[in-house]
C-alpha cells in the first residue's frame, strides 16, 4: 500500500520552515525519508523505527506517530540546497517484524527561492 | 565508503530488444531492491531479494525477471522492450530490513 504524502508541492523563501506529512493506511514497521534531486538517486535522510521516535540532524528532523500511522518531516530555516523532491518510504510490519518491502509515497516537490 | 554500483549508467535499446541491468550492492548488505522511476513519478517498487532469494514482488511486468547471484550482485533482465519501459531504474541495498536503503546512481533506459 502506497503511503500518501502531503502537500504535493511547497515553495519557500530561504530561512522559512516547512512540514511534509506521510501517512499509511496500514500498520507501519518503519518510515524512511529521502531527498531526490532531478535525475539523481534518492539520498537517504533518516529512518524512524519506533512509534513516537523523533530524529534529526542539522535543521531537518522527523517524527513518527505509530498510532496514527504517520510521519512528518520538518525542515527549518530552509536553505537553497534543500530544494528537491522528498519521498517517504514505508515498511509495513507488525509485532516488531518488517514485511520487507519499501514502498514510496508520490513525493513532495520542495522549491526554495533566495 | 563503497556505494551501490549500477551498470550501465545509460542504455539505449530498440523496441522488442532485451536489456540487462546490473547492480552491485554495498558489501555486507543482504537485501537488494529494484525500482523503476518514470519522468516526474515516484520510484515504483519492482522486486526485492534477501540473501539471494526473492523476498517480495511489486509491479514488475512478466517480461522482466531478476535474480541475485552468489556474490550478492543482482541483474534485472528485461525482454520485448516497449517504449513505456523508458525510465530510470534504481537499485538499492540495505543490511537486513532494519537499516536504511542506499541507492545506486541508476540506469537510464531509453527505448526507441
PDB file of C-alpha atoms in Angstrom:
ATOM      1  CA  UNK A   1       0.000   0.000   0.000  1.00  0.00           C
ATOM      2  CA  UNK A   2       1.498   3.282  -1.123  1.00  0.00           C
ATOM      3  CA  UNK A   3       1.813   5.919   1.609  1.00  0.00           C
ATOM      4  CA  UNK A   4       0.179   9.272   0.974  1.00  0.00           C
ATOM      5  CA  UNK A   5       2.276  12.420   1.156  1.00  0.00           C
ATOM      6  CA  UNK A   6       1.106  15.983   1.609  1.00  0.00           C
ATOM      7  CA  UNK A   7       1.442  18.598   0.390  1.00  0.00           C
ATOM      8  CA  UNK A   8       2.301  17.754  -3.214  1.00  0.00           C
ATOM      9  CA  UNK A   9       4.470  20.840  -3.553  1.00  0.00           C
ATOM     10  CA  UNK A  10       5.914  23.553  -1.345  1.00  0.00           C
ATOM     11  CA  UNK A  11       7.518  26.844  -2.344  1.00  0.00           C
ATOM     12  CA  UNK A  12       9.618  28.624   0.268  1.00  0.00           C
ATOM     13  CA  UNK A  13      11.998  31.504   0.645  1.00  0.00           C
ATOM     14  CA  UNK A  14      15.336  30.855   2.263  1.00  0.00           C
ATOM     15  CA  UNK A  15      15.005  30.730   6.023  1.00  0.00           C
ATOM     16  CA  UNK A  16      11.374  29.636   6.065  1.00  0.00           C
ATOM     17  CA  UNK A  17      10.120  26.381   7.572  1.00  0.00           C
ATOM     18  CA  UNK A  18       8.188  23.515   6.009  1.00  0.00           C
ATOM     19  CA  UNK A  19       6.452  20.339   7.143  1.00  0.00           C
ATOM     20  CA  UNK A  20       5.876  17.325   4.912  1.00  0.00           C
ATOM     21  CA  UNK A  21       3.499  14.622   6.034  1.00  0.00           C
ATOM     22  CA  UNK A  22       3.363  10.931   5.204  1.00  0.00           C
ATOM     23  CA  UNK A  23       0.523   8.649   6.193  1.00  0.00           C
ATOM     24  CA  UNK A  24      -0.281   4.996   5.749  1.00  0.00           C
ATOM     25  CA  UNK A  25      -3.479   3.015   5.906  1.00  0.00           C
ATOM     26  CA  UNK A  26      -1.605   0.000   7.248  1.00  0.00           C
ATOM     27  CA  UNK A  27       0.472  -0.649  10.372  1.00  0.00           C
ATOM     28  CA  UNK A  28       3.992   0.602   9.870  1.00  0.00           C
ATOM     29  CA  UNK A  29       7.267  -1.013  10.847  1.00  0.00           C
ATOM     30  CA  UNK A  30       9.415   1.924   9.831  1.00  0.00           C
ATOM     31  CA  UNK A  31       9.424   5.158   7.899  1.00  0.00           C
ATOM     32  CA  UNK A  32      12.317   6.289   5.735  1.00  0.00           C
ATOM     33  CA  UNK A  33      12.809   9.786   4.355  1.00  0.00           C
ATOM     34  CA  UNK A  34      14.736  10.526   1.156  1.00  0.00           C
ATOM     35  CA  UNK A  35      15.503  13.605  -0.906  1.00  0.00           C
ATOM     36  CA  UNK A  36      15.969  13.349  -4.648  1.00  0.00           C
ATOM     37  CA  UNK A  37      17.406  15.965  -6.962  1.00  0.00           C
ATOM     38  CA  UNK A  38      16.334  15.859 -10.581  1.00  0.00           C
ATOM     39  CA  UNK A  39      17.936  12.967 -12.462  1.00  0.00           C
ATOM     40  CA  UNK A  40      19.838  11.757  -9.402  1.00  0.00           C
ATOM     41  CA  UNK A  41      19.386   8.890  -6.993  1.00  0.00           C
ATOM     42  CA  UNK A  42      17.300   9.368  -3.845  1.00  0.00           C
ATOM     43  CA  UNK A  43      19.542  10.250  -0.925  1.00  0.00           C
ATOM     44  CA  UNK A  44      18.757   8.809   2.465  1.00  0.00           C
ATOM     45  CA  UNK A  45      17.903  11.360   5.161  1.00  0.00           C
ATOM     46  CA  UNK A  46      16.744   9.278   8.103  1.00  0.00           C
ATOM     47  CA  UNK A  47      14.851   6.233   9.267  1.00  0.00           C
ATOM     48  CA  UNK A  48      12.366   6.057  12.133  1.00  0.00           C
ATOM     49  CA  UNK A  49      11.733   2.693  13.690  1.00  0.00           C
ATOM     50  CA  UNK A  50       9.728   3.249  16.821  1.00  0.00           C
ATOM     51  CA  UNK A  51       6.446   4.926  17.459  1.00  0.00           C
ATOM     52  CA  UNK A  52       6.950   8.397  18.839  1.00  0.00           C
ATOM     53  CA  UNK A  53      10.545   8.423  17.728  1.00  0.00           C
ATOM     54  CA  UNK A  54      11.992  11.697  16.604  1.00  0.00           C
ATOM     55  CA  UNK A  55      15.219  12.011  14.763  1.00  0.00           C
ATOM     56  CA  UNK A  56      17.082  14.820  13.182  1.00  0.00           C
ATOM     57  CA  UNK A  57      20.303  16.260  12.034  1.00  0.00           C
ATOM     58  CA  UNK A  58      21.139  19.854  11.340  1.00  0.00           C
ATOM     59  CA  UNK A  59      17.842  21.592  10.599  1.00  0.00           C
ATOM     60  CA  UNK A  60      15.984  18.572   9.267  1.00  0.00           C
ATOM     61  CA  UNK A  61      14.088  16.363  11.682  1.00  0.00           C
ATOM     62  CA  UNK A  62      11.238  13.895  11.606  1.00  0.00           C
ATOM     63  CA  UNK A  63       8.711  12.312  13.895  1.00  0.00           C
ATOM     64  CA  UNK A  64       6.852   9.021  13.733  1.00  0.00           C
ATOM     65  CA  UNK A  65       3.420   8.580  15.254  1.00  0.00           C
ATOM     66  CA  UNK A  66       2.858   4.851  15.236  1.00  0.00           C
ATOM     67  CA  UNK A  67      -0.754   5.106  16.425  1.00  0.00           C
ATOM     68  CA  UNK A  68      -1.731   7.465  13.644  1.00  0.00           C
ATOM     69  CA  UNK A  69       0.472   5.557  11.203  1.00  0.00           C
ATOM     70  CA  UNK A  70       2.073   8.744  10.023  1.00  0.00           C
ATOM     71  CA  UNK A  71       5.339  10.581   9.955  1.00  0.00           C
ATOM     72  CA  UNK A  72       6.236  14.217   9.470  1.00  0.00           C
ATOM     73  CA  UNK A  73       9.437  15.718   8.130  1.00  0.00           C
ATOM     74  CA  UNK A  74      10.357  19.141   9.492  1.00  0.00           C
ATOM     75  CA  UNK A  75      12.666  21.469   7.584  1.00  0.00           C
ATOM     76  CA  UNK A  76      13.594  24.586   9.488  1.00  0.00           C
ATOM     77  CA  UNK A  77      15.412  27.681   8.284  1.00  0.00           C
ATOM     78  CA  UNK A  78      15.427  26.216   4.778  1.00  0.00           C
ATOM     79  CA  UNK A  79      18.440  26.594   2.530  1.00  0.00           C
ATOM     80  CA  UNK A  80      18.642  26.633  -1.258  1.00  0.00           C
ATOM     81  CA  UNK A  81      20.204  23.166  -1.106  1.00  0.00           C
ATOM     82  CA  UNK A  82      17.001  21.769   0.408  1.00  0.00           C
ATOM     83  CA  UNK A  83      15.258  22.024  -2.951  1.00  0.00           C
ATOM     84  CA  UNK A  84      14.286  18.671  -4.386  1.00  0.00           C
ATOM     85  CA  UNK A  85      11.617  16.027  -4.181  1.00  0.00           C
ATOM     86  CA  UNK A  86      11.102  14.453  -0.778  1.00  0.00           C
ATOM     87  CA  UNK A  87       9.890  10.910  -0.583  1.00  0.00           C
ATOM     88  CA  UNK A  88       8.780   8.953   2.399  1.00  0.00           C
ATOM     89  CA  UNK A  89       9.261   5.230   2.190  1.00  0.00           C
ATOM     90  CA  UNK A  90       7.327   2.906   4.419  1.00  0.00           C
ATOM     91  CA  UNK A  91       7.891  -0.632   5.528  1.00  0.00           C
ATOM     92  CA  UNK A  92       4.781  -2.431   6.690  1.00  0.00           C
ATOM     93  CA  UNK A  93       5.015  -4.756   9.619  1.00  0.00           C
ATOM     94  CA  UNK A  94       3.689  -5.771  12.975  1.00  0.00           C
ATOM     95  CA  UNK A  95       4.904  -7.194  16.216  1.00  0.00           C
ATOM     96  CA  UNK A  96       8.418  -5.906  15.669  1.00  0.00           C
ATOM     97  CA  UNK A  97       8.786  -7.624  12.321  1.00  0.00           C
ATOM     98  CA  UNK A  98       9.126  -5.973   8.927  1.00  0.00           C
ATOM     99  CA  UNK A  99       7.402  -7.389   5.848  1.00  0.00           C
ATOM    100  CA  UNK A 100      10.475  -6.296   3.938  1.00  0.00           C
ATOM    101  CA  UNK A 101       9.240  -4.087   1.102  1.00  0.00           C
ATOM    102  CA  UNK A 102       9.997  -0.384   0.999  1.00  0.00           C
ATOM    103  CA  UNK A 103       7.190   1.486  -0.750  1.00  0.00           C
ATOM    104  CA  UNK A 104       7.497   5.168  -1.649  1.00  0.00           C
ATOM    105  CA  UNK A 105       4.935   7.915  -1.488  1.00  0.00           C
ATOM    106  CA  UNK A 106       4.278  10.057  -4.555  1.00  0.00           C
ATOM    107  CA  UNK A 107       6.753  12.699  -3.415  1.00  0.00           C
ATOM    108  CA  UNK A 108       6.611  16.326  -2.321  1.00  0.00           C
ATOM    109  CA  UNK A 109       8.378  18.857  -4.519  1.00  0.00           C
ATOM    110  CA  UNK A 110      10.142  21.460  -2.386  1.00  0.00           C
ATOM    111  CA  UNK A 111      11.454  24.629  -4.013  1.00  0.00           C
ATOM    112  CA  UNK A 112      13.475  27.128  -2.013  1.00  0.00           C
ATOM    113  CA  UNK A 113      13.965  30.590  -3.510  1.00  0.00           C
ATOM    114  CA  UNK A 114      16.585  33.148  -2.432  1.00  0.00           C
TER     115      UNK A 114
ATOM    116  CA  UNK B   1      32.922   4.303   1.526  1.00  0.00           C
ATOM    117  CA  UNK B   2      31.694   1.867  -1.095  1.00  0.00           C
ATOM    118  CA  UNK B   3      28.306   2.654  -2.559  1.00  0.00           C
ATOM    119  CA  UNK B   4      25.781   0.775  -4.643  1.00  0.00           C
ATOM    120  CA  UNK B   5      27.097   0.443  -8.171  1.00  0.00           C
ATOM    121  CA  UNK B   6      24.847   0.119 -11.168  1.00  0.00           C
ATOM    122  CA  UNK B   7      25.778  -0.536 -14.739  1.00  0.00           C
ATOM    123  CA  UNK B   8      25.406   0.646 -17.314  1.00  0.00           C
ATOM    124  CA  UNK B   9      24.542   4.251 -16.436  1.00  0.00           C
ATOM    125  CA  UNK B  10      22.796   4.792 -19.752  1.00  0.00           C
ATOM    126  CA  UNK B  11      21.283   2.329 -22.180  1.00  0.00           C
ATOM    127  CA  UNK B  12      19.501   2.834 -25.463  1.00  0.00           C
ATOM    128  CA  UNK B  13      17.571  -0.071 -26.921  1.00  0.00           C
ATOM    129  CA  UNK B  14      15.079  -0.559 -29.694  1.00  0.00           C
ATOM    130  CA  UNK B  15      11.558  -1.892 -29.204  1.00  0.00           C
ATOM    131  CA  UNK B  16      11.393  -5.642 -28.757  1.00  0.00           C
ATOM    132  CA  UNK B  17      15.061  -5.875 -27.799  1.00  0.00           C
ATOM    133  CA  UNK B  18      16.320  -7.166 -24.451  1.00  0.00           C
ATOM    134  CA  UNK B  19      18.306  -5.392 -21.778  1.00  0.00           C
ATOM    135  CA  UNK B  20      20.200  -6.469 -18.700  1.00  0.00           C
ATOM    136  CA  UNK B  21      20.830  -4.084 -15.847  1.00  0.00           C
ATOM    137  CA  UNK B  22      23.354  -4.895 -13.149  1.00  0.00           C
ATOM    138  CA  UNK B  23      23.552  -3.897  -9.518  1.00  0.00           C
ATOM    139  CA  UNK B  24      26.399  -4.401  -7.076  1.00  0.00           C
ATOM    140  CA  UNK B  25      25.209  -3.764  -3.513  1.00  0.00           C
ATOM    141  CA  UNK B  26      27.246  -2.335  -0.689  1.00  0.00           C
ATOM    142  CA  UNK B  27      29.429  -5.069   0.847  1.00  0.00           C
ATOM    143  CA  UNK B  28      27.683  -6.997   3.636  1.00  0.00           C
ATOM    144  CA  UNK B  29      24.271  -5.716   2.563  1.00  0.00           C
ATOM    145  CA  UNK B  30      21.952  -8.695   2.233  1.00  0.00           C
ATOM    146  CA  UNK B  31      18.877  -7.049   0.701  1.00  0.00           C
ATOM    147  CA  UNK B  32      18.569  -5.644  -2.796  1.00  0.00           C
ATOM    148  CA  UNK B  33      15.634  -3.678  -4.184  1.00  0.00           C
ATOM    149  CA  UNK B  34      14.848  -2.706  -7.755  1.00  0.00           C
ATOM    150  CA  UNK B  35      12.772   0.392  -8.562  1.00  0.00           C
ATOM    151  CA  UNK B  36      11.512   1.939 -11.775  1.00  0.00           C
ATOM    152  CA  UNK B  37      11.045   5.697 -11.916  1.00  0.00           C
ATOM    153  CA  UNK B  38       9.316   7.339 -14.843  1.00  0.00           C
ATOM    154  CA  UNK B  39       9.696  11.079 -15.539  1.00  0.00           C
ATOM    155  CA  UNK B  40       8.133  13.105 -12.719  1.00  0.00           C
ATOM    156  CA  UNK B  41       6.977   9.999 -10.906  1.00  0.00           C
ATOM    157  CA  UNK B  42       7.875   8.335  -7.645  1.00  0.00           C
ATOM    158  CA  UNK B  43      10.053   5.236  -7.619  1.00  0.00           C
ATOM    159  CA  UNK B  44       7.882   2.172  -8.202  1.00  0.00           C
ATOM    160  CA  UNK B  45       8.946  -0.998  -6.448  1.00  0.00           C
ATOM    161  CA  UNK B  46       9.656  -3.864  -8.821  1.00  0.00           C
ATOM    162  CA  UNK B  47      11.221  -6.683  -6.845  1.00  0.00           C
ATOM    163  CA  UNK B  48      13.496  -7.379  -3.885  1.00  0.00           C
ATOM    164  CA  UNK B  49      15.886 -10.092  -2.785  1.00  0.00           C
ATOM    165  CA  UNK B  50      17.035 -11.130   0.644  1.00  0.00           C
ATOM    166  CA  UNK B  51      20.007 -13.459   0.896  1.00  0.00           C
ATOM    167  CA  UNK B  52      19.741 -14.337  -2.795  1.00  0.00           C
ATOM    168  CA  UNK B  53      16.101 -15.350  -2.556  1.00  0.00           C
ATOM    169  CA  UNK B  54      13.262 -13.280  -3.943  1.00  0.00           C
ATOM    170  CA  UNK B  55      11.594 -11.688  -0.950  1.00  0.00           C
ATOM    171  CA  UNK B  56       8.885  -9.551  -2.497  1.00  0.00           C
ATOM    172  CA  UNK B  57       7.432  -8.635  -5.833  1.00  0.00           C
ATOM    173  CA  UNK B  58       5.804  -5.400  -6.887  1.00  0.00           C
ATOM    174  CA  UNK B  59       4.566  -4.082 -10.191  1.00  0.00           C
ATOM    175  CA  UNK B  60       7.088  -5.971 -12.282  1.00  0.00           C
ATOM    176  CA  UNK B  61       5.878  -6.978 -15.759  1.00  0.00           C
ATOM    177  CA  UNK B  62       6.097 -10.632 -16.754  1.00  0.00           C
ATOM    178  CA  UNK B  63       8.590  -9.566 -19.433  1.00  0.00           C
ATOM    179  CA  UNK B  64      11.021  -8.669 -16.660  1.00  0.00           C
ATOM    180  CA  UNK B  65      12.889 -11.070 -14.440  1.00  0.00           C
ATOM    181  CA  UNK B  66      15.580 -10.632 -11.850  1.00  0.00           C
ATOM    182  CA  UNK B  67      17.929 -12.675  -9.779  1.00  0.00           C
ATOM    183  CA  UNK B  68      20.578 -12.273  -7.153  1.00  0.00           C
ATOM    184  CA  UNK B  69      23.794 -14.211  -7.510  1.00  0.00           C
ATOM    185  CA  UNK B  70      26.105 -15.884  -5.010  1.00  0.00           C
ATOM    186  CA  UNK B  71      28.274 -12.746  -4.824  1.00  0.00           C
ATOM    187  CA  UNK B  72      25.092 -10.752  -3.995  1.00  0.00           C
ATOM    188  CA  UNK B  73      25.079  -8.761  -7.191  1.00  0.00           C
ATOM    189  CA  UNK B  74      21.722  -8.633  -8.898  1.00  0.00           C
ATOM    190  CA  UNK B  75      20.594  -8.427 -12.510  1.00  0.00           C
ATOM    191  CA  UNK B  76      17.324  -7.178 -13.920  1.00  0.00           C
ATOM    192  CA  UNK B  77      16.532  -8.753 -17.271  1.00  0.00           C
ATOM    193  CA  UNK B  78      14.039  -7.013 -19.498  1.00  0.00           C
ATOM    194  CA  UNK B  79      12.738  -8.590 -22.686  1.00  0.00           C
ATOM    195  CA  UNK B  80      10.431  -7.462 -25.516  1.00  0.00           C
ATOM    196  CA  UNK B  81      11.129  -3.866 -24.547  1.00  0.00           C
ATOM    197  CA  UNK B  82       8.371  -1.337 -25.048  1.00  0.00           C
ATOM    198  CA  UNK B  83       8.547   2.435 -25.334  1.00  0.00           C
ATOM    199  CA  UNK B  84       6.878   2.694 -21.920  1.00  0.00           C
ATOM    200  CA  UNK B  85       9.814   0.890 -20.320  1.00  0.00           C
ATOM    201  CA  UNK B  86      11.913   4.022 -20.766  1.00  0.00           C
ATOM    202  CA  UNK B  87      12.712   5.145 -17.241  1.00  0.00           C
ATOM    203  CA  UNK B  88      15.361   5.425 -14.574  1.00  0.00           C
ATOM    204  CA  UNK B  89      15.973   2.087 -12.917  1.00  0.00           C
ATOM    205  CA  UNK B  90      17.365   2.248  -9.422  1.00  0.00           C
ATOM    206  CA  UNK B  91      18.847  -0.479  -7.345  1.00  0.00           C
ATOM    207  CA  UNK B  92      19.105  -0.066  -3.590  1.00  0.00           C
ATOM    208  CA  UNK B  93      20.662  -2.210  -0.922  1.00  0.00           C
ATOM    209  CA  UNK B  94      20.308  -2.482   2.821  1.00  0.00           C
ATOM    210  CA  UNK B  95      21.535  -4.633   5.667  1.00  0.00           C
ATOM    211  CA  UNK B  96      18.537  -6.651   6.854  1.00  0.00           C
ATOM    212  CA  UNK B  97      15.210  -4.837   6.986  1.00  0.00           C
ATOM    213  CA  UNK B  98      16.156  -2.550   9.838  1.00  0.00           C
ATOM    214  CA  UNK B  99      18.642  -0.234   8.235  1.00  0.00           C
ATOM    215  CA  UNK B 100      18.392   2.493   5.671  1.00  0.00           C
ATOM    216  CA  UNK B 101      18.434   1.625   1.992  1.00  0.00           C
ATOM    217  CA  UNK B 102      21.153   3.199  -0.116  1.00  0.00           C
ATOM    218  CA  UNK B 103      20.509   3.842  -3.768  1.00  0.00           C
ATOM    219  CA  UNK B 104      22.763   3.450  -6.742  1.00  0.00           C
ATOM    220  CA  UNK B 105      23.013   6.232  -9.311  1.00  0.00           C
ATOM    221  CA  UNK B 106      20.533   4.477 -11.537  1.00  0.00           C
ATOM    222  CA  UNK B 107      20.459   3.239 -15.108  1.00  0.00           C
ATOM    223  CA  UNK B 108      18.648   5.446 -17.574  1.00  0.00           C
ATOM    224  CA  UNK B 109      16.987   3.177 -20.122  1.00  0.00           C
ATOM    225  CA  UNK B 110      15.690   4.712 -23.302  1.00  0.00           C
ATOM    226  CA  UNK B 111      13.651   2.543 -25.645  1.00  0.00           C
ATOM    227  CA  UNK B 112      13.342   3.908 -29.164  1.00  0.00           C
TER     228      UNK B 112
END
